[in-house]
Tab-separated table of C-alpha atoms and ligand atoms in Angstrom:
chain	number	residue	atom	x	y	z
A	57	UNK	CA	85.353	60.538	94.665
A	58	UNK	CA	84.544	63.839	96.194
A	59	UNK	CA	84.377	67.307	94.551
A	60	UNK	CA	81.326	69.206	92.370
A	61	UNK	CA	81.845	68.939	88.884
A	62	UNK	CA	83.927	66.411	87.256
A	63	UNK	CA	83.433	66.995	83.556
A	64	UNK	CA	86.908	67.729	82.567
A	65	UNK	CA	87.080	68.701	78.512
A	66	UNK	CA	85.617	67.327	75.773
A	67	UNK	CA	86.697	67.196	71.796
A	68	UNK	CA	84.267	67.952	68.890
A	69	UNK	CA	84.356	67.737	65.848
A	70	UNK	CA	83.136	70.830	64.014
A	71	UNK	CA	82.160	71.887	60.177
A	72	UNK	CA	84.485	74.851	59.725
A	73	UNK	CA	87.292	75.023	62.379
A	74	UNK	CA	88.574	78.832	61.820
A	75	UNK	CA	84.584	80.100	61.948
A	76	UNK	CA	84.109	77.908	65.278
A	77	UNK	CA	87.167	78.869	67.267
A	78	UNK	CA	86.592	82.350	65.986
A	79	UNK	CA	82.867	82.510	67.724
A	80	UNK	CA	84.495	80.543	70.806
A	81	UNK	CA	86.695	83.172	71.043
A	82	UNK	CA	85.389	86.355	70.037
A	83	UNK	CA	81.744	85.603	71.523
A	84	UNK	CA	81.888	83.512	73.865
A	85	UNK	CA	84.951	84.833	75.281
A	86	UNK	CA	86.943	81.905	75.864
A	87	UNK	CA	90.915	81.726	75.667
A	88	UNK	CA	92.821	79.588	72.881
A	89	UNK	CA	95.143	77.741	75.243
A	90	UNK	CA	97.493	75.379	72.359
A	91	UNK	CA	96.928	74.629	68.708
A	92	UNK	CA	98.189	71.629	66.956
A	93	UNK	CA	98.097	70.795	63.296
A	94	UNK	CA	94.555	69.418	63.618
A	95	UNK	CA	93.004	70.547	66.905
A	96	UNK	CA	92.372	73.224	68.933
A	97	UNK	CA	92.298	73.943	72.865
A	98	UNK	CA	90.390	76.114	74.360
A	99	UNK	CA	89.641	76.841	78.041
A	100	UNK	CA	87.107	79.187	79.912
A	101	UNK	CA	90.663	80.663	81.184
A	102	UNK	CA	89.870	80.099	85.467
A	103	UNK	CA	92.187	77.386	85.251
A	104	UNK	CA	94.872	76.969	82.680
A	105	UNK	CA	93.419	72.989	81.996
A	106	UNK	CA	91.555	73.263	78.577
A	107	UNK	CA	87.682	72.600	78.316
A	108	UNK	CA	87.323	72.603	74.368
A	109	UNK	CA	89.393	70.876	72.068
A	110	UNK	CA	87.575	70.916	67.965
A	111	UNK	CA	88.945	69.828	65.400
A	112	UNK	CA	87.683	70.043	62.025
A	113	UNK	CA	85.268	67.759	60.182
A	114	UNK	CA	81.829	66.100	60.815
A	115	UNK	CA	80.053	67.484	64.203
A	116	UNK	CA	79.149	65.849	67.379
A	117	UNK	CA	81.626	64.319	70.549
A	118	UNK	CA	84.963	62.555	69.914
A	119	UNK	CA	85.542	61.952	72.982
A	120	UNK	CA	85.154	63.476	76.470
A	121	UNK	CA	86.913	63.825	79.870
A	122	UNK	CA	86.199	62.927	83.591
A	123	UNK	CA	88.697	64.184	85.928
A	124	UNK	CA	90.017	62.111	88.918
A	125	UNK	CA	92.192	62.849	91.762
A	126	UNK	CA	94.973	60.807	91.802
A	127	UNK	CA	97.383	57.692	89.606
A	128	UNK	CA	95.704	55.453	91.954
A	129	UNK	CA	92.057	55.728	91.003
A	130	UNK	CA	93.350	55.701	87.147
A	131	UNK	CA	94.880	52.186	88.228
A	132	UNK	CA	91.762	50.912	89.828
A	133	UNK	CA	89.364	51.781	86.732
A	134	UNK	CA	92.057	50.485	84.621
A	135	UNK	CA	91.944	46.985	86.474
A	136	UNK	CA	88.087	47.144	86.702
A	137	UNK	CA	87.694	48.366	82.559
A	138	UNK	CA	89.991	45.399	81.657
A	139	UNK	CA	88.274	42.615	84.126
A	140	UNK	CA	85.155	43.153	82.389
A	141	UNK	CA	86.755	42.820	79.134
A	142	UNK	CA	87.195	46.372	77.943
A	143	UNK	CA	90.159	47.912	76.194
A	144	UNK	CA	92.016	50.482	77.843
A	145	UNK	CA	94.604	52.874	76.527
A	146	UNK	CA	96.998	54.774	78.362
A	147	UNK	CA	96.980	58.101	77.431
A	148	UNK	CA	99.635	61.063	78.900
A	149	UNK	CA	101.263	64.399	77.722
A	150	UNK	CA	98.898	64.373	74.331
A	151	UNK	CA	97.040	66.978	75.389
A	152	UNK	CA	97.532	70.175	77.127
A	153	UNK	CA	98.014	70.013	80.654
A	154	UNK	CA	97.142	65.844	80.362
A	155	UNK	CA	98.957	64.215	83.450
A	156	UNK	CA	97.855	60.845	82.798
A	157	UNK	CA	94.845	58.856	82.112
A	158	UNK	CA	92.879	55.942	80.523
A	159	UNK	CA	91.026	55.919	77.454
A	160	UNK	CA	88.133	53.781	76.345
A	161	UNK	CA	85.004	53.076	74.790
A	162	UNK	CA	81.745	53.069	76.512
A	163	UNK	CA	78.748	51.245	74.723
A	164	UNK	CA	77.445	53.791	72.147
A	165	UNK	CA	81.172	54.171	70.855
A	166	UNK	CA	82.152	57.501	72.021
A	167	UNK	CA	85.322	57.482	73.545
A	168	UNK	CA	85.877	58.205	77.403
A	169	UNK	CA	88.784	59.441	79.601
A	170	UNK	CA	89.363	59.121	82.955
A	171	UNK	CA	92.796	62.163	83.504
A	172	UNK	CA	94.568	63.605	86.051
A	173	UNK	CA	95.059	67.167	85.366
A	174	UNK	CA	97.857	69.591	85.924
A	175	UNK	CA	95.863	72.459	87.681
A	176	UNK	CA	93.695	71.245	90.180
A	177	UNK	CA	92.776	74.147	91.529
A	178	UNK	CA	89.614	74.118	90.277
A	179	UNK	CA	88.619	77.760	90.720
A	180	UNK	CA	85.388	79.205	90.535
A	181	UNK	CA	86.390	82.801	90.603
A	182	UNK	CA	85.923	85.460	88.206
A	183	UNK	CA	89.512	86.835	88.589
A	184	UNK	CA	91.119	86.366	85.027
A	185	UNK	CA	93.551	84.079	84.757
A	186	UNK	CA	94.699	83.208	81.366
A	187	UNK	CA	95.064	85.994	78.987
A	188	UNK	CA	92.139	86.250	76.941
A	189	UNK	CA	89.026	85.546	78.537
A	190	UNK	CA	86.448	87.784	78.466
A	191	UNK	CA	83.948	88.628	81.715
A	192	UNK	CA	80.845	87.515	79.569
A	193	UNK	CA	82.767	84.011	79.583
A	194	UNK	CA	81.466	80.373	81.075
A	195	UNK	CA	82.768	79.423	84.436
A	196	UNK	CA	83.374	75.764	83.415
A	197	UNK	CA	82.310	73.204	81.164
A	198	UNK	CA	79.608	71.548	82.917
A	199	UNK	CA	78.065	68.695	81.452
A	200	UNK	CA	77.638	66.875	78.517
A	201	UNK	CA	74.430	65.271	77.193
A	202	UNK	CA	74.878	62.406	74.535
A	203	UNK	CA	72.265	61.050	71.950
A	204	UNK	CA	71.795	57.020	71.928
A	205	UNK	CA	69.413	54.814	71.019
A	206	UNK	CA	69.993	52.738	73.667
A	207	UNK	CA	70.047	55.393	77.032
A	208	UNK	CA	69.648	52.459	79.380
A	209	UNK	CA	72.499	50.202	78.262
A	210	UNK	CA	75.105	53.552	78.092
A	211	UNK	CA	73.796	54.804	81.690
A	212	UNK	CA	73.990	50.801	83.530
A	213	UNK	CA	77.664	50.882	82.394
A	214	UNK	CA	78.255	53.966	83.791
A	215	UNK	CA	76.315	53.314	87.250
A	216	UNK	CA	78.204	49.484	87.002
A	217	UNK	CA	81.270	49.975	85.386
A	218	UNK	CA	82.776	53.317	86.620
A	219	UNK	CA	80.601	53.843	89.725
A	220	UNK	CA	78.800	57.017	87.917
A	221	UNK	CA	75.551	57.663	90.436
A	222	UNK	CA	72.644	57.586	88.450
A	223	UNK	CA	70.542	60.932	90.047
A	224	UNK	CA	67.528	60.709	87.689
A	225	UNK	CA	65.391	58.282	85.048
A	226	UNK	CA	63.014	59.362	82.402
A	227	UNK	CA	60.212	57.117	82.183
A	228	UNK	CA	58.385	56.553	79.370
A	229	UNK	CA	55.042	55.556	79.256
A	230	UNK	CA	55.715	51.918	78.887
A	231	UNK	CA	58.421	51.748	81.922
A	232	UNK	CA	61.910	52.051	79.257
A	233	UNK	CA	63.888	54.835	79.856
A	234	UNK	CA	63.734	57.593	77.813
A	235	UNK	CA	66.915	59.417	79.495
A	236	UNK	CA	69.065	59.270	82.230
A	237	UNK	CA	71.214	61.992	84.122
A	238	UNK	CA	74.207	60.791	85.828
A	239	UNK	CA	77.442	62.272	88.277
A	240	UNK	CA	80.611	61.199	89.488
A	241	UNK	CA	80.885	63.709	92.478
A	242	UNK	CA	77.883	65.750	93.929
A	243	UNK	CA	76.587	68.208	90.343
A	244	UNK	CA	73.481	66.623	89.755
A	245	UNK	CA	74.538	65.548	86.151
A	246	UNK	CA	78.029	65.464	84.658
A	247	UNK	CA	77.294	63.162	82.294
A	248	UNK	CA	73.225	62.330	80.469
A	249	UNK	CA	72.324	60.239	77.920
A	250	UNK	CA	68.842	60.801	76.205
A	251	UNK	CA	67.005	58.409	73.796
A	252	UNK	CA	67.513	59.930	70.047
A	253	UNK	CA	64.851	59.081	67.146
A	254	UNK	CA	65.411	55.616	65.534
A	255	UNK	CA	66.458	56.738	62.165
A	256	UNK	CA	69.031	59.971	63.211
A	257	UNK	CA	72.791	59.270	63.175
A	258	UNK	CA	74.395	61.688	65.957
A	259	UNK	CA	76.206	61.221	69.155
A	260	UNK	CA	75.999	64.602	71.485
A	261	UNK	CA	72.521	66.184	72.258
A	262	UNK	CA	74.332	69.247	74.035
A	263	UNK	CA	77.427	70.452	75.621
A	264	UNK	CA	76.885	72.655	78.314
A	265	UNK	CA	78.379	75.821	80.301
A	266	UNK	CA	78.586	76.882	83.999
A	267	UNK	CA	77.382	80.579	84.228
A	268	UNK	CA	77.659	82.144	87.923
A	269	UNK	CA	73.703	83.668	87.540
A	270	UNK	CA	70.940	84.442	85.353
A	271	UNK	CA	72.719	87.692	85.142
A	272	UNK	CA	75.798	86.272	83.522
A	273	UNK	CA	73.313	84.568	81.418
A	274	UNK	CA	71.629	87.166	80.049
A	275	UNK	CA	75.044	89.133	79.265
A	276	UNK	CA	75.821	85.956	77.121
A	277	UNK	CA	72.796	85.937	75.366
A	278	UNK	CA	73.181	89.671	74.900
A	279	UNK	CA	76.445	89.424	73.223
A	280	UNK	CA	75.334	86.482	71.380
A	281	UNK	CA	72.048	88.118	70.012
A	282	UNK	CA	74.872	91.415	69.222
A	283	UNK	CA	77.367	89.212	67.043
A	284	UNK	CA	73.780	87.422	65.001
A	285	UNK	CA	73.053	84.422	67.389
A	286	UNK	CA	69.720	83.309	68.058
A	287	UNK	CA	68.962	80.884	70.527
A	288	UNK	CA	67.217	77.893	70.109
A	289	UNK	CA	65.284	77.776	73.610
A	290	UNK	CA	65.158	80.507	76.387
A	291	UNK	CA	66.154	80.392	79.568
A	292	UNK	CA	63.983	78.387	81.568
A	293	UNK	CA	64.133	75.948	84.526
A	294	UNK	CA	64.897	72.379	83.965
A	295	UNK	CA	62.576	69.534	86.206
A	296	UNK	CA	66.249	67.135	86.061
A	297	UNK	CA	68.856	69.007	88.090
A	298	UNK	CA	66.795	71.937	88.915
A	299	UNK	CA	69.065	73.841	86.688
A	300	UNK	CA	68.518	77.247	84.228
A	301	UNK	CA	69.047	76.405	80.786
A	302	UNK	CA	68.757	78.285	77.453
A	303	UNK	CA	70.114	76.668	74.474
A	304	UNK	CA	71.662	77.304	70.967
A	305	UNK	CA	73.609	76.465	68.192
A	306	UNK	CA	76.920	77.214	67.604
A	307	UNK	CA	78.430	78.053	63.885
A	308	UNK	CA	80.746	74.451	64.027
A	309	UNK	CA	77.113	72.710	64.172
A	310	UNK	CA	76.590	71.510	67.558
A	311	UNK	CA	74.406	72.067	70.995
A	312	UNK	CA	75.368	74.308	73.342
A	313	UNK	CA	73.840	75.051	76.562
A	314	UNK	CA	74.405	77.891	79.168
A	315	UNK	CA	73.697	76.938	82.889
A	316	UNK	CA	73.203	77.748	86.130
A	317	UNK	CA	71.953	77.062	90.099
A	318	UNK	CA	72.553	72.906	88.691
A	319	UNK	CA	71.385	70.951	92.061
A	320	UNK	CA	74.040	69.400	94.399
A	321	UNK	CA	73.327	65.824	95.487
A	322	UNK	CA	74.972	64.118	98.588
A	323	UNK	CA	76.343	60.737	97.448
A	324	UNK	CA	73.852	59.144	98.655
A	325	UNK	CA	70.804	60.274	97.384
A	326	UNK	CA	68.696	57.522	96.040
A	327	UNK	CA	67.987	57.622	92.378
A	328	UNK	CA	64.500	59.733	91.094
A	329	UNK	CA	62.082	58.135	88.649
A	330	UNK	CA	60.661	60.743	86.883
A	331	UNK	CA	56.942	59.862	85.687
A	332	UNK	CA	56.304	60.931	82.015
A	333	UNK	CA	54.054	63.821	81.443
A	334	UNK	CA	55.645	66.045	83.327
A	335	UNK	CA	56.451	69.798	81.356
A	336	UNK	CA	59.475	70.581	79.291
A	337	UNK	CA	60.158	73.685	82.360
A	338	UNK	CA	59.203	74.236	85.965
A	339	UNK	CA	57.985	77.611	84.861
A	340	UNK	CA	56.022	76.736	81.833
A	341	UNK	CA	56.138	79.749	78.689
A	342	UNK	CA	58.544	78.303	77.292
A	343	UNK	CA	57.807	75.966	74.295
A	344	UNK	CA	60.685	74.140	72.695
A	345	UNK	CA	60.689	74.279	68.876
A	346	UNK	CA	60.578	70.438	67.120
A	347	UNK	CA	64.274	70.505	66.435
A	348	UNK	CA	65.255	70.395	70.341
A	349	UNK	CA	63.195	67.237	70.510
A	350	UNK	CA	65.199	65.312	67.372
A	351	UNK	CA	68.278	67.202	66.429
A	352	UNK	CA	71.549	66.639	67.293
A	353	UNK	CA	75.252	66.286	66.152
B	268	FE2	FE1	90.999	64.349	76.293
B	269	FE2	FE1	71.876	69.995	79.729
């Protein structure tokens, strides 16, 4: 269980598919990789493994991806999911470039996959490698950040369950957690979970996007602003992960972030409790609006 990022793809569901791919494509410069009846793939186009797959109706996560390295560790987690009484499906050859893998629930019911991919290369270059992709382009998916009520319960069944390390806790004022950020290699969060209002109804907080600077960043958020995209929050530094961030929405209703400089952690660093009170950004100047607080999809 070595390696950066492990976030493998994930599968939304989206309001209007044709006006979603189209802004996945034409803004954000990512490459439609297959197309069945219902969904699409799409991939940043470094690799030829897909990163996006929508399909239309509703917003939010259907389910997302974790990549491992080999049939073995997919037989392990397997034997470990089913030993503490969790159903496991086999999946394989479904989706584009799909070796093999395992499919189940975790707590909050979004569906999770462990796969085995067909390019493991796992490039980080900016070399073009599947027709398409444009230079303004993410990297990678990076992470994904759900919306629960219950962070806690989601986050000890990763740590427990699937050996996830947990690298940081949001504390609320009374001691519960108001958020956790979790990784199955060494990026400082591949998967989070953050408390959602009691009342709301949505799954995913964000998806987010590897960018290779702040550079890259702001040549997104050029081309967005050009094609009528505002974004929700500017770029900024992030306390968890010691990332860059700026955020916005995207036309098939859901989160997206762009990212960079995310913090490596050695396996073993010990998880950090993070007080509340601390800012929204390292930097401070940067105020988010009331919807980044309680929306989602
Ligand atoms: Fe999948
Ligand atoms: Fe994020």
């Amino acid at each position: 269980m070595v390696g950066q990022q492990r976030l493998e793809h994930t599968k939304l569901r989206v309001s209007n598919l044709d006006d979603a791919v189209s802004f996945y494509t034409d803004v954000m410069g990512m490459a439609e990789i297959e197309r069945s009846e219902e969904t699409v793939y799409l991939g940043c186009g470094l690799d030829e493994n897909f990163d996006l797959a929508v399909t239309e109706g509703g917003t939010g996560v259907e389910h997302f991806a974790v990549r491992v390295d080999n049939s073995d560790e997919i037989d392990r987690y397997e034997r470990l999911l089913t030993e503490e009484g969790i159903e496991t499906k086999r999946v394989g050859g479904e989706e584009p470039n799909q070796v093999e893998g395992i499919r189940f629930e975790i707590p909050m019911g979004v569906d999770v996959e462990l796969v085995l991919v067909d390019d493991m290369e796992y490039k980080h270059s900016n070399v073009a490698r599947v027709p398409g992709r444009t230079s303004v382009c993410p990297l990678d998916i990076d992470h994904i950040t759900l919306g629960s009520l219950d962070p806690r319960e989601n986050v000890t069944f990763l740590d427990t369950v699937l050996d996830f390390n947990v690298s940081e806790v949001l504390l609320k004022e009374d001691g519960s957690w108001r958020g956790a950020f979790t990784r199955w290699g060494m990026h400082h969060h591949d998967v989070a979970v953050l408390g959602r209002p009691d009342g709301t109804d949505y799954n995913l907080r964000h998806i987010a996007w590897t960018m290779s600077s702040i550079d890259h960043m702001k040549d997104f958020i050029d081309t967005l602003s050009q094609a009528g995209y505002q974004l929700e929050v500017s770029i900024h530094r992030h306390h968890a992960g010691n990332n860059l961030a700026a955020y916005f929405w995207e036309p098939g209703g859901n989160r997206f972030e762009i990212c960079a400089e995310m913090a490596t952690l050695d396996p073993n660093t010990p998880t950090n409790y993070c007080e509340p009170g601390e800012g929204f950004t390292a930097w401070g100047g940067v105020n988010p609006p009331e919807s980044y607080r309680k929306d989602g999809s």
